[in-house]
PDB file of C-alpha atoms and ligand atoms in Angstrom:
ATOM      1  CA  UNK A   1       4.920   2.445  -2.518  1.00  0.00           C
ATOM      2  CA  UNK A   2       5.749  -0.204  -5.116  1.00  0.00           C
ATOM      3  CA  UNK A   3       8.692  -2.416  -4.157  1.00  0.00           C
ATOM      4  CA  UNK A   4       8.776  -4.730  -7.175  1.00  0.00           C
ATOM      5  CA  UNK A   5       7.545  -3.941 -10.651  1.00  0.00           C
ATOM      6  CA  UNK A   6       7.664  -5.839 -13.914  1.00  0.00           C
ATOM      7  CA  UNK A   7       6.800  -4.118 -17.185  1.00  0.00           C
ATOM      8  CA  UNK A   8       5.830  -6.118 -20.268  1.00  0.00           C
ATOM      9  CA  UNK A   9       8.039  -8.908 -18.936  1.00  0.00           C
ATOM     10  CA  UNK A  10       8.391 -11.642 -21.559  1.00  0.00           C
ATOM     11  CA  UNK A  11      10.111 -15.037 -21.663  1.00  0.00           C
ATOM     12  CA  UNK A  12      10.128 -17.025 -24.852  1.00  0.00           C
ATOM     13  CA  UNK A  13      11.360 -20.604 -24.930  1.00  0.00           C
ATOM     14  CA  UNK A  14      11.683 -22.414 -28.267  1.00  0.00           C
ATOM     15  CA  UNK A  15       8.195 -22.192 -29.720  1.00  0.00           C
ATOM     16  CA  UNK A  16       6.541 -21.172 -26.467  1.00  0.00           C
ATOM     17  CA  UNK A  17       5.850 -17.847 -24.789  1.00  0.00           C
ATOM     18  CA  UNK A  18       5.978 -18.857 -21.112  1.00  0.00           C
ATOM     19  CA  UNK A  19       5.600 -15.266 -19.835  1.00  0.00           C
ATOM     20  CA  UNK A  20       3.853 -12.870 -22.163  1.00  0.00           C
ATOM     21  CA  UNK A  21       4.201  -9.119 -21.546  1.00  0.00           C
ATOM     22  CA  UNK A  22       3.330  -9.344 -17.848  1.00  0.00           C
ATOM     23  CA  UNK A  23       2.894  -6.205 -15.781  1.00  0.00           C
ATOM     24  CA  UNK A  24       3.096  -6.846 -12.060  1.00  0.00           C
ATOM     25  CA  UNK A  25       3.272  -4.335  -9.208  1.00  0.00           C
ATOM     26  CA  UNK A  26       3.952  -5.540  -5.679  1.00  0.00           C
ATOM     27  CA  UNK A  27       3.349  -3.007  -2.915  1.00  0.00           C
ATOM     28  CA  UNK A  28       5.960  -2.724  -0.176  1.00  0.00           C
ATOM     29  CA  UNK A  29       4.737  -4.395   2.998  1.00  0.00           C
ATOM     30  CA  UNK A  30       2.139  -6.539   1.244  1.00  0.00           C
ATOM     31  CA  UNK A  31       1.544 -10.249   0.744  1.00  0.00           C
ATOM     32  CA  UNK A  32       0.951 -10.638  -2.981  1.00  0.00           C
ATOM     33  CA  UNK A  33      -0.096 -13.936  -4.601  1.00  0.00           C
ATOM     34  CA  UNK A  34       0.634 -15.064  -8.141  1.00  0.00           C
ATOM     35  CA  UNK A  35      -1.794 -17.804  -9.181  1.00  0.00           C
ATOM     36  CA  UNK A  36      -2.895 -19.699 -12.267  1.00  0.00           C
ATOM     37  CA  UNK A  37      -3.086 -23.176 -13.805  1.00  0.00           C
ATOM     38  CA  UNK A  38      -0.110 -25.536 -14.216  1.00  0.00           C
ATOM     39  CA  UNK A  39       2.227 -24.195 -16.863  1.00  0.00           C
ATOM     40  CA  UNK A  40       0.814 -20.649 -16.639  1.00  0.00           C
ATOM     41  CA  UNK A  41       4.313 -19.205 -16.183  1.00  0.00           C
ATOM     42  CA  UNK A  42       4.426 -18.571 -12.417  1.00  0.00           C
ATOM     43  CA  UNK A  43       7.772 -20.245 -11.701  1.00  0.00           C
ATOM     44  CA  UNK A  44       9.205 -18.706 -14.860  1.00  0.00           C
ATOM     45  CA  UNK A  45       8.160 -15.284 -13.479  1.00  0.00           C
ATOM     46  CA  UNK A  46      10.089 -16.108 -10.268  1.00  0.00           C
ATOM     47  CA  UNK A  47      13.122 -17.189 -12.300  1.00  0.00           C
ATOM     48  CA  UNK A  48      13.019 -13.889 -14.205  1.00  0.00           C
ATOM     49  CA  UNK A  49      12.504 -11.779 -11.072  1.00  0.00           C
ATOM     50  CA  UNK A  50      15.279 -13.513  -9.127  1.00  0.00           C
ATOM     51  CA  UNK A  51      17.685 -13.368 -12.070  1.00  0.00           C
ATOM     52  CA  UNK A  52      18.016 -17.090 -12.841  1.00  0.00           C
ATOM     53  CA  UNK A  53      16.747 -16.449 -16.374  1.00  0.00           C
ATOM     54  CA  UNK A  54      17.383 -13.414 -18.590  1.00  0.00           C
ATOM     55  CA  UNK A  55      14.068 -12.167 -20.002  1.00  0.00           C
ATOM     56  CA  UNK A  56      13.490 -12.070 -23.743  1.00  0.00           C
ATOM     57  CA  UNK A  57      12.165  -8.539 -23.283  1.00  0.00           C
ATOM     58  CA  UNK A  58      10.603  -6.271 -20.711  1.00  0.00           C
ATOM     59  CA  UNK A  59      11.921  -4.753 -17.501  1.00  0.00           C
ATOM     60  CA  UNK A  60      12.100  -5.441 -13.766  1.00  0.00           C
ATOM     61  CA  UNK A  61      12.599  -2.809 -11.111  1.00  0.00           C
ATOM     62  CA  UNK A  62      13.180  -3.089  -7.383  1.00  0.00           C
ATOM     63  CA  UNK A  63      12.461  -0.057  -5.258  1.00  0.00           C
ATOM     64  CA  UNK A  64      12.465   2.119  -8.369  1.00  0.00           C
ATOM     65  CA  UNK A  65      15.850   0.906  -9.660  1.00  0.00           C
ATOM     66  CA  UNK A  66      16.064  -1.051 -12.916  1.00  0.00           C
ATOM     67  CA  UNK A  67      17.533  -4.479 -12.063  1.00  0.00           C
ATOM     68  CA  UNK A  68      16.772  -6.211 -15.387  1.00  0.00           C
ATOM     69  CA  UNK A  69      20.460  -6.647 -16.232  1.00  0.00           C
ATOM     70  CA  UNK A  70      21.670  -7.576 -12.751  1.00  0.00           C
ATOM     71  CA  UNK A  71      22.824 -11.156 -12.069  1.00  0.00           C
ATOM     72  CA  UNK A  72      21.058 -13.217  -9.407  1.00  0.00           C
ATOM     73  CA  UNK A  73      23.692 -12.633  -6.699  1.00  0.00           C
ATOM     74  CA  UNK A  74      23.429  -8.877  -7.138  1.00  0.00           C
ATOM     75  CA  UNK A  75      19.644  -9.062  -6.747  1.00  0.00           C
ATOM     76  CA  UNK A  76      20.187 -11.122  -3.582  1.00  0.00           C
ATOM     77  CA  UNK A  77      22.555  -8.401  -2.437  1.00  0.00           C
ATOM     78  CA  UNK A  78      19.753  -5.888  -2.921  1.00  0.00           C
ATOM     79  CA  UNK A  79      17.507  -7.816  -0.593  1.00  0.00           C
ATOM     80  CA  UNK A  80      15.787 -10.443  -2.714  1.00  0.00           C
ATOM     81  CA  UNK A  81      15.455 -14.021  -1.462  1.00  0.00           C
ATOM     82  CA  UNK A  82      13.469 -17.027  -2.654  1.00  0.00           C
ATOM     83  CA  UNK A  83      12.449 -20.597  -2.005  1.00  0.00           C
ATOM     84  CA  UNK A  84      12.010 -23.217  -4.712  1.00  0.00           C
ATOM     85  CA  UNK A  85       9.011 -25.242  -5.870  1.00  0.00           C
ATOM     86  CA  UNK A  86      11.136 -28.388  -5.553  1.00  0.00           C
ATOM     87  CA  UNK A  87      12.870 -28.310  -2.182  1.00  0.00           C
ATOM     88  CA  UNK A  88      16.562 -27.514  -2.507  1.00  0.00           C
ATOM     89  CA  UNK A  89      18.309 -28.283   0.734  1.00  0.00           C
ATOM     90  CA  UNK A  90      21.626 -29.947   1.458  1.00  0.00           C
ATOM     91  CA  UNK A  91      20.451 -33.249   2.906  1.00  0.00           C
ATOM     92  CA  UNK A  92      23.714 -34.268   4.565  1.00  0.00           C
ATOM     93  CA  UNK A  93      24.316 -30.889   6.226  1.00  0.00           C
ATOM     94  CA  UNK A  94      22.731 -29.914   9.496  1.00  0.00           C
ATOM     95  CA  UNK A  95      19.664 -27.732   9.677  1.00  0.00           C
ATOM     96  CA  UNK A  96      21.771 -24.819  10.993  1.00  0.00           C
ATOM     97  CA  UNK A  97      24.399 -25.244   8.256  1.00  0.00           C
ATOM     98  CA  UNK A  98      21.660 -25.132   5.634  1.00  0.00           C
ATOM     99  CA  UNK A  99      20.500 -21.768   6.953  1.00  0.00           C
ATOM    100  CA  UNK A 100      24.088 -20.499   7.037  1.00  0.00           C
ATOM    101  CA  UNK A 101      24.432 -21.206   3.297  1.00  0.00           C
ATOM    102  CA  UNK A 102      21.782 -18.542   2.781  1.00  0.00           C
ATOM    103  CA  UNK A 103      23.989 -16.010   4.535  1.00  0.00           C
ATOM    104  CA  UNK A 104      27.270 -16.454   2.687  1.00  0.00           C
ATOM    105  CA  UNK A 105      26.581 -13.490   0.411  1.00  0.00           C
ATOM    106  CA  UNK A 106      26.249 -11.163   3.371  1.00  0.00           C
ATOM    107  CA  UNK A 107      29.275 -12.551   5.241  1.00  0.00           C
ATOM    108  CA  UNK A 108      32.005 -12.429   2.554  1.00  0.00           C
ATOM    109  CA  UNK A 109      34.955 -11.743   4.870  1.00  0.00           C
ATOM    110  CA  UNK A 110      37.653 -12.424   2.256  1.00  0.00           C
ATOM    111  CA  UNK A 111      39.793 -15.499   1.963  1.00  0.00           C
ATOM    112  CA  UNK A 112      42.721 -14.209   3.995  1.00  0.00           C
ATOM    113  CA  UNK A 113      40.507 -13.390   6.928  1.00  0.00           C
ATOM    114  CA  UNK A 114      39.026 -16.863   6.828  1.00  0.00           C
ATOM    115  CA  UNK A 115      42.396 -18.629   6.591  1.00  0.00           C
ATOM    116  CA  UNK A 116      43.928 -16.581   9.363  1.00  0.00           C
ATOM    117  CA  UNK A 117      40.736 -16.723  11.434  1.00  0.00           C
ATOM    118  CA  UNK A 118      41.052 -13.009  12.017  1.00  0.00           C
ATOM    119  CA  UNK A 119      38.843 -11.501  14.703  1.00  0.00           C
ATOM    120  CA  UNK A 120      36.721  -9.744  12.095  1.00  0.00           C
ATOM    121  CA  UNK A 121      35.843 -13.102  10.560  1.00  0.00           C
ATOM    122  CA  UNK A 122      35.153 -14.676  13.956  1.00  0.00           C
ATOM    123  CA  UNK A 123      32.763 -11.828  14.750  1.00  0.00           C
ATOM    124  CA  UNK A 124      30.995 -12.183  11.422  1.00  0.00           C
ATOM    125  CA  UNK A 125      30.766 -15.918  11.870  1.00  0.00           C
ATOM    126  CA  UNK A 126      29.232 -15.543  15.317  1.00  0.00           C
ATOM    127  CA  UNK A 127      26.851 -12.924  13.969  1.00  0.00           C
ATOM    128  CA  UNK A 128      25.821 -15.241  11.100  1.00  0.00           C
ATOM    129  CA  UNK A 129      25.188 -18.130  13.483  1.00  0.00           C
ATOM    130  CA  UNK A 130      23.027 -15.983  15.712  1.00  0.00           C
ATOM    131  CA  UNK A 131      21.055 -14.701  12.721  1.00  0.00           C
ATOM    132  CA  UNK A 132      20.608 -18.260  11.461  1.00  0.00           C
ATOM    133  CA  UNK A 133      19.390 -19.364  14.887  1.00  0.00           C
ATOM    134  CA  UNK A 134      16.932 -16.471  15.001  1.00  0.00           C
ATOM    135  CA  UNK A 135      15.546 -17.524  11.614  1.00  0.00           C
ATOM    136  CA  UNK A 136      15.164 -21.119  12.804  1.00  0.00           C
ATOM    137  CA  UNK A 137      13.436 -19.856  15.900  1.00  0.00           C
ATOM    138  CA  UNK A 138      10.973 -17.847  13.790  1.00  0.00           C
ATOM    139  CA  UNK A 139       9.994 -20.878  11.684  1.00  0.00           C
ATOM    140  CA  UNK A 140       9.779 -23.158  14.722  1.00  0.00           C
ATOM    141  CA  UNK A 141      12.856 -25.295  14.026  1.00  0.00           C
ATOM    142  CA  UNK A 142      15.164 -24.032  16.794  1.00  0.00           C
ATOM    143  CA  UNK A 143      15.337 -27.403  18.529  1.00  0.00           C
ATOM    144  CA  UNK A 144      16.326 -29.138  15.278  1.00  0.00           C
ATOM    145  CA  UNK A 145      19.381 -26.960  14.534  1.00  0.00           C
ATOM    146  CA  UNK A 146      21.905 -29.776  14.987  1.00  0.00           C
ATOM    147  CA  UNK A 147      19.936 -32.484  13.155  1.00  0.00           C
ATOM    148  CA  UNK A 148      20.744 -33.550   9.636  1.00  0.00           C
ATOM    149  CA  UNK A 149      18.373 -31.848   7.182  1.00  0.00           C
ATOM    150  CA  UNK A 150      17.535 -35.244   5.687  1.00  0.00           C
ATOM    151  CA  UNK A 151      15.963 -36.245   9.023  1.00  0.00           C
ATOM    152  CA  UNK A 152      13.307 -33.524   8.800  1.00  0.00           C
ATOM    153  CA  UNK A 153       9.739 -34.299   7.772  1.00  0.00           C
ATOM    154  CA  UNK A 154       8.635 -32.792   4.462  1.00  0.00           C
ATOM    155  CA  UNK A 155       6.760 -29.846   5.974  1.00  0.00           C
ATOM    156  CA  UNK A 156       9.783 -29.055   8.168  1.00  0.00           C
ATOM    157  CA  UNK A 157      12.070 -29.114   5.130  1.00  0.00           C
ATOM    158  CA  UNK A 158       9.851 -26.495   3.508  1.00  0.00           C
ATOM    159  CA  UNK A 159      10.107 -24.403   6.676  1.00  0.00           C
ATOM    160  CA  UNK A 160      13.888 -24.845   6.610  1.00  0.00           C
ATOM    161  CA  UNK A 161      13.935 -23.392   3.080  1.00  0.00           C
ATOM    162  CA  UNK A 162      12.014 -20.396   4.348  1.00  0.00           C
ATOM    163  CA  UNK A 163      14.418 -19.991   7.289  1.00  0.00           C
ATOM    164  CA  UNK A 164      17.360 -19.960   4.883  1.00  0.00           C
ATOM    165  CA  UNK A 165      15.637 -17.377   2.707  1.00  0.00           C
ATOM    166  CA  UNK A 166      14.739 -15.026   5.576  1.00  0.00           C
ATOM    167  CA  UNK A 167      18.012 -15.326   7.549  1.00  0.00           C
ATOM    168  CA  UNK A 168      19.518 -12.439   5.589  1.00  0.00           C
ATOM    169  CA  UNK A 169      16.490 -10.275   6.408  1.00  0.00           C
ATOM    170  CA  UNK A 170      15.368  -9.756   2.778  1.00  0.00           C
ATOM    171  CA  UNK A 171      13.189  -6.872   1.617  1.00  0.00           C
ATOM    172  CA  UNK A 172      11.421  -9.148  -0.845  1.00  0.00           C
ATOM    173  CA  UNK A 173      10.747 -12.844  -0.310  1.00  0.00           C
ATOM    174  CA  UNK A 174       9.580 -15.046  -3.193  1.00  0.00           C
ATOM    175  CA  UNK A 175       7.902 -18.300  -2.120  1.00  0.00           C
ATOM    176  CA  UNK A 176       7.085 -20.899  -4.800  1.00  0.00           C
ATOM    177  CA  UNK A 177       4.270 -23.165  -3.544  1.00  0.00           C
ATOM    178  CA  UNK A 178       5.254 -23.054   0.142  1.00  0.00           C
ATOM    179  CA  UNK A 179       2.120 -24.949   1.250  1.00  0.00           C
ATOM    180  CA  UNK A 180       2.465 -27.802  -1.259  1.00  0.00           C
ATOM    181  CA  UNK A 181       2.155 -31.176   0.472  1.00  0.00           C
ATOM    182  CA  UNK A 182       1.179 -29.685   3.816  1.00  0.00           C
ATOM    183  CA  UNK A 183      -1.834 -30.793   5.831  1.00  0.00           C
ATOM    184  CA  UNK A 184      -4.408 -28.159   6.916  1.00  0.00           C
ATOM    185  CA  UNK A 185      -2.800 -27.648  10.347  1.00  0.00           C
ATOM    186  CA  UNK A 186       0.652 -27.178   8.794  1.00  0.00           C
ATOM    187  CA  UNK A 187      -0.573 -24.787   6.119  1.00  0.00           C
ATOM    188  CA  UNK A 188      -2.452 -22.717   8.673  1.00  0.00           C
ATOM    189  CA  UNK A 189       0.739 -22.477  10.784  1.00  0.00           C
ATOM    190  CA  UNK A 190       2.575 -21.508   7.590  1.00  0.00           C
ATOM    191  CA  UNK A 191       0.067 -18.733   6.897  1.00  0.00           C
ATOM    192  CA  UNK A 192       0.726 -17.359  10.411  1.00  0.00           C
ATOM    193  CA  UNK A 193       4.470 -17.533   9.772  1.00  0.00           C
ATOM    194  CA  UNK A 194       4.167 -15.641   6.476  1.00  0.00           C
ATOM    195  CA  UNK A 195       2.109 -12.949   8.226  1.00  0.00           C
ATOM    196  CA  UNK A 196       4.804 -12.615  10.908  1.00  0.00           C
ATOM    197  CA  UNK A 197       7.476 -12.318   8.208  1.00  0.00           C
ATOM    198  CA  UNK A 198       5.452  -9.570   6.529  1.00  0.00           C
ATOM    199  CA  UNK A 199       4.835  -7.815   9.854  1.00  0.00           C
ATOM    200  CA  UNK A 200       8.599  -7.854  10.487  1.00  0.00           C
ATOM    201  CA  UNK A 201       9.042  -5.766   7.328  1.00  0.00           C
ATOM    202  CA  UNK A 202       9.552  -8.260   4.496  1.00  0.00           C
ATOM    203  CA  UNK A 203       7.330  -7.986   1.412  1.00  0.00           C
ATOM    204  CA  UNK A 204       6.123 -11.420   0.245  1.00  0.00           C
ATOM    205  CA  UNK A 205       5.305 -12.577  -3.288  1.00  0.00           C
ATOM    206  CA  UNK A 206       4.023 -16.146  -3.320  1.00  0.00           C
ATOM    207  CA  UNK A 207       2.868 -18.736  -5.822  1.00  0.00           C
ATOM    208  CA  UNK A 208       0.331 -21.203  -4.462  1.00  0.00           C
ATOM    209  CA  UNK A 209      -2.384 -23.576  -5.698  1.00  0.00           C
ATOM    210  CA  UNK A 210      -4.175 -23.862  -2.335  1.00  0.00           C
ATOM    211  CA  UNK A 211      -6.887 -21.264  -2.923  1.00  0.00           C
ATOM    212  CA  UNK A 212      -8.168 -21.224   0.657  1.00  0.00           C
ATOM    213  CA  UNK A 213      -4.633 -20.376   1.755  1.00  0.00           C
ATOM    214  CA  UNK A 214      -4.241 -17.661  -0.900  1.00  0.00           C
ATOM    215  CA  UNK A 215      -7.598 -16.024  -0.304  1.00  0.00           C
ATOM    216  CA  UNK A 216      -7.083 -15.830   3.472  1.00  0.00           C
ATOM    217  CA  UNK A 217      -3.525 -14.559   3.250  1.00  0.00           C
ATOM    218  CA  UNK A 218      -3.017 -12.348   0.216  1.00  0.00           C
ATOM    219  CA  UNK A 219      -3.610  -8.588   0.118  1.00  0.00           C
ATOM    220  CA  UNK A 220      -3.567  -8.710  -3.658  1.00  0.00           C
ATOM    221  CA  UNK A 221      -3.702 -11.434  -6.296  1.00  0.00           C
ATOM    222  CA  UNK A 222      -2.402 -11.541  -9.869  1.00  0.00           C
ATOM    223  CA  UNK A 223      -3.651 -14.319 -12.145  1.00  0.00           C
ATOM    224  CA  UNK A 224      -1.686 -15.774 -15.055  1.00  0.00           C
ATOM    225  CA  UNK A 225      -3.017 -18.038 -17.791  1.00  0.00           C
ATOM    226  CA  UNK A 226      -0.848 -19.248 -20.709  1.00  0.00           C
ATOM    227  CA  UNK A 227       1.764 -16.661 -19.742  1.00  0.00           C
ATOM    228  CA  UNK A 228      -0.656 -13.742 -19.822  1.00  0.00           C
ATOM    229  CA  UNK A 229      -1.963 -11.698 -16.955  1.00  0.00           C
ATOM    230  CA  UNK A 230      -5.726 -12.212 -16.993  1.00  0.00           C
ATOM    231  CA  UNK A 231      -6.662 -10.537 -13.711  1.00  0.00           C
ATOM    232  CA  UNK A 232      -5.215  -8.476 -10.881  1.00  0.00           C
ATOM    233  CA  UNK A 233      -6.972  -7.259  -7.754  1.00  0.00           C
ATOM    234  CA  UNK A 234      -8.210  -7.936  -4.236  1.00  0.00           C
ATOM    235  CA  UNK A 235      -8.898 -11.609  -3.346  1.00  0.00           C
ATOM    236  CA  UNK A 236     -12.656 -10.944  -3.001  1.00  0.00           C
ATOM    237  CA  UNK A 237     -12.787  -9.606  -6.564  1.00  0.00           C
ATOM    238  CA  UNK A 238     -10.514 -12.268  -8.052  1.00  0.00           C
ATOM    239  CA  UNK A 239     -12.648 -15.149  -6.808  1.00  0.00           C
ATOM    240  CA  UNK A 240     -15.758 -13.599  -8.390  1.00  0.00           C
ATOM    241  CA  UNK A 241     -14.064 -12.766 -11.680  1.00  0.00           C
ATOM    242  CA  UNK A 242     -15.721 -14.858 -14.454  1.00  0.00           C
ATOM    243  CA  UNK A 243     -12.482 -14.954 -16.500  1.00  0.00           C
ATOM    244  CA  UNK A 244     -10.565 -16.371 -13.520  1.00  0.00           C
ATOM    245  CA  UNK A 245     -13.322 -18.857 -12.702  1.00  0.00           C
ATOM    246  CA  UNK A 246     -13.331 -20.142 -16.287  1.00  0.00           C
ATOM    247  CA  UNK A 247      -9.562 -20.283 -16.707  1.00  0.00           C
ATOM    248  CA  UNK A 248      -8.557 -21.610 -13.302  1.00  0.00           C
ATOM    249  CA  UNK A 249     -10.815 -21.777 -10.266  1.00  0.00           C
ATOM    250  CA  UNK A 250     -13.793 -23.629 -11.691  1.00  0.00           C
ATOM    251  CA  UNK A 251     -17.353 -22.915 -10.593  1.00  0.00           C
ATOM    252  CA  UNK A 252     -17.309 -25.308  -7.614  1.00  0.00           C
ATOM    253  CA  UNK A 253     -14.159 -23.944  -5.979  1.00  0.00           C
ATOM    254  CA  UNK A 254     -15.296 -20.377  -6.627  1.00  0.00           C
ATOM    255  CA  UNK A 255     -18.669 -21.072  -4.990  1.00  0.00           C
ATOM    256  CA  UNK A 256     -16.952 -22.587  -1.939  1.00  0.00           C
ATOM    257  CA  UNK A 257     -14.502 -19.664  -1.643  1.00  0.00           C
ATOM    258  CA  UNK A 258     -17.244 -17.096  -2.026  1.00  0.00           C
ATOM    259  CA  UNK A 259     -19.441 -18.810   0.572  1.00  0.00           C
ATOM    260  CA  UNK A 260     -16.611 -18.932   3.133  1.00  0.00           C
TER     261      UNK A 260
HETATM  262  N1  LIG B   1      13.665 -23.892 -19.165  1.00  0.00           N
HETATM  263  C1  LIG B   1      12.555 -24.118 -19.907  1.00  0.00           C
HETATM  264  N2  LIG B   1      12.649 -24.458 -21.209  1.00  0.00           N
HETATM  265  C2  LIG B   1      11.543 -24.661 -21.952  1.00  0.00           C
HETATM  266  N3  LIG B   1      10.286 -24.518 -21.500  1.00  0.00           N
HETATM  267  C3  LIG B   1      10.139 -24.170 -20.214  1.00  0.00           C
HETATM  268  C4  LIG B   1      11.248 -23.954 -19.337  1.00  0.00           C
HETATM  269  N4  LIG B   1      10.793 -23.614 -18.106  1.00  0.00           N
HETATM  270  C5  LIG B   1       9.449 -23.630 -18.206  1.00  0.00           C
HETATM  271  N5  LIG B   1       9.068 -23.958 -19.452  1.00  0.00           N
HETATM  272  C6  LIG B   1       7.670 -24.028 -19.945  1.00  0.00           C
HETATM  273  O1  LIG B   1       7.083 -22.768 -19.678  1.00  0.00           O
HETATM  274  C7  LIG B   1       5.731 -22.920 -19.275  1.00  0.00           C
HETATM  275  C8  LIG B   1       5.519 -22.280 -17.920  1.00  0.00           C
HETATM  276  O2  LIG B   1       6.171 -23.094 -16.942  1.00  0.00           O
HETATM  277  P1  LIG B   1       6.227 -22.671 -15.405  1.00  0.00           P
HETATM  278  O3  LIG B   1       7.089 -23.680 -14.714  1.00  0.00           O
HETATM  279  O4  LIG B   1       6.596 -21.265 -15.291  1.00  0.00           O
HETATM  280  O5  LIG B   1       4.705 -22.870 -14.971  1.00  0.00           O
HETATM  281  P2  LIG B   1       4.010 -22.739 -13.550  1.00  0.00           P
HETATM  282  O6  LIG B   1       2.939 -21.722 -13.674  1.00  0.00           O
HETATM  283  O7  LIG B   1       5.024 -22.555 -12.495  1.00  0.00           O
HETATM  284  O8  LIG B   1       3.306 -24.179 -13.399  1.00  0.00           O
HETATM  285  P3  LIG B   1       3.086 -25.120 -12.094  1.00  0.00           P
HETATM  286  O9  LIG B   1       1.881 -24.597 -11.398  1.00  0.00           O
HETATM  287  O10 LIG B   1       2.841 -26.480 -12.681  1.00  0.00           O
HETATM  288  O11 LIG B   1       4.339 -25.074 -11.274  1.00  0.00           O
HETATM  289  C9  LIG B   1       5.433 -24.416 -19.306  1.00  0.00           C
HETATM  290  O12 LIG B   1       4.851 -24.724 -20.553  1.00  0.00           O
HETATM  291  C10 LIG B   1       6.803 -25.033 -19.177  1.00  0.00           C
HETATM  292  O13 LIG B   1       6.852 -26.307 -19.776  1.00  0.00           O
HETATM  293 MG1  LIG B   2       5.679 -23.643 -10.911  1.00  0.00          MG
END
């Protein structure tokens, strides 16, 4: 079953086609990687899928429903969550509070209930805190819940972003370069985490430049180059694809990946 589909998705900026008629199909329950050189259009694809940018043309569907015209919050409401290439956390808030900001859409108790601290709101608040703590537990940050986010090391801040994104139990999780800046031990722990997230029922679409990471983790890979889809298939086929090797991987990296 296809969870996310884009059809001829196109984004034109002044004088530049950043995403050029891209067809993408992400199977439910899979880990799908979107790769390609710098400027290939990967983050722009995420911005189109999550609703931060309106496409110039083309369509996006989630679970068979056309969501092309829906605003970002409505897509979040339908179970889409994302992390950002440049970390976006609230540095002066605690780790737990940062995760709670990812849950506000699903809490929405109404202003009166908040002001009067009605029991319904208290229950929802307690429920949100326990969901946030569960997300922190999953990413390995449970003991840091009360610390200021600014005090976290870089790799932990990336994990915090993932915790915030998964706290609402999304159907589709978009991760933009989650392993960037991580050492091999951290990125291998991250790969385990992403597998656990998938096994818990969340479909994952990720952008990543670390090819070892992608090839070990992804069920399927789509390759972009200058906004166009140039390849789509299983990791073992992608890393042997001459077009992909020329446009992105390079002969040396491809040889190393194919020997591994
Ligand atoms: N808001 C914007 N306005 C104008 N041009 C943009 C905008 N956003 C992205 N671009 C351009 O679109 C192209 C694709 O950018 P995008 O950020 O999607 O690439 P990317 O594949 O994520 O690259 P990287 O691997 O470096 O993150 C680039 O040429 C970029 O400069
Ligand atoms: Mg990018």
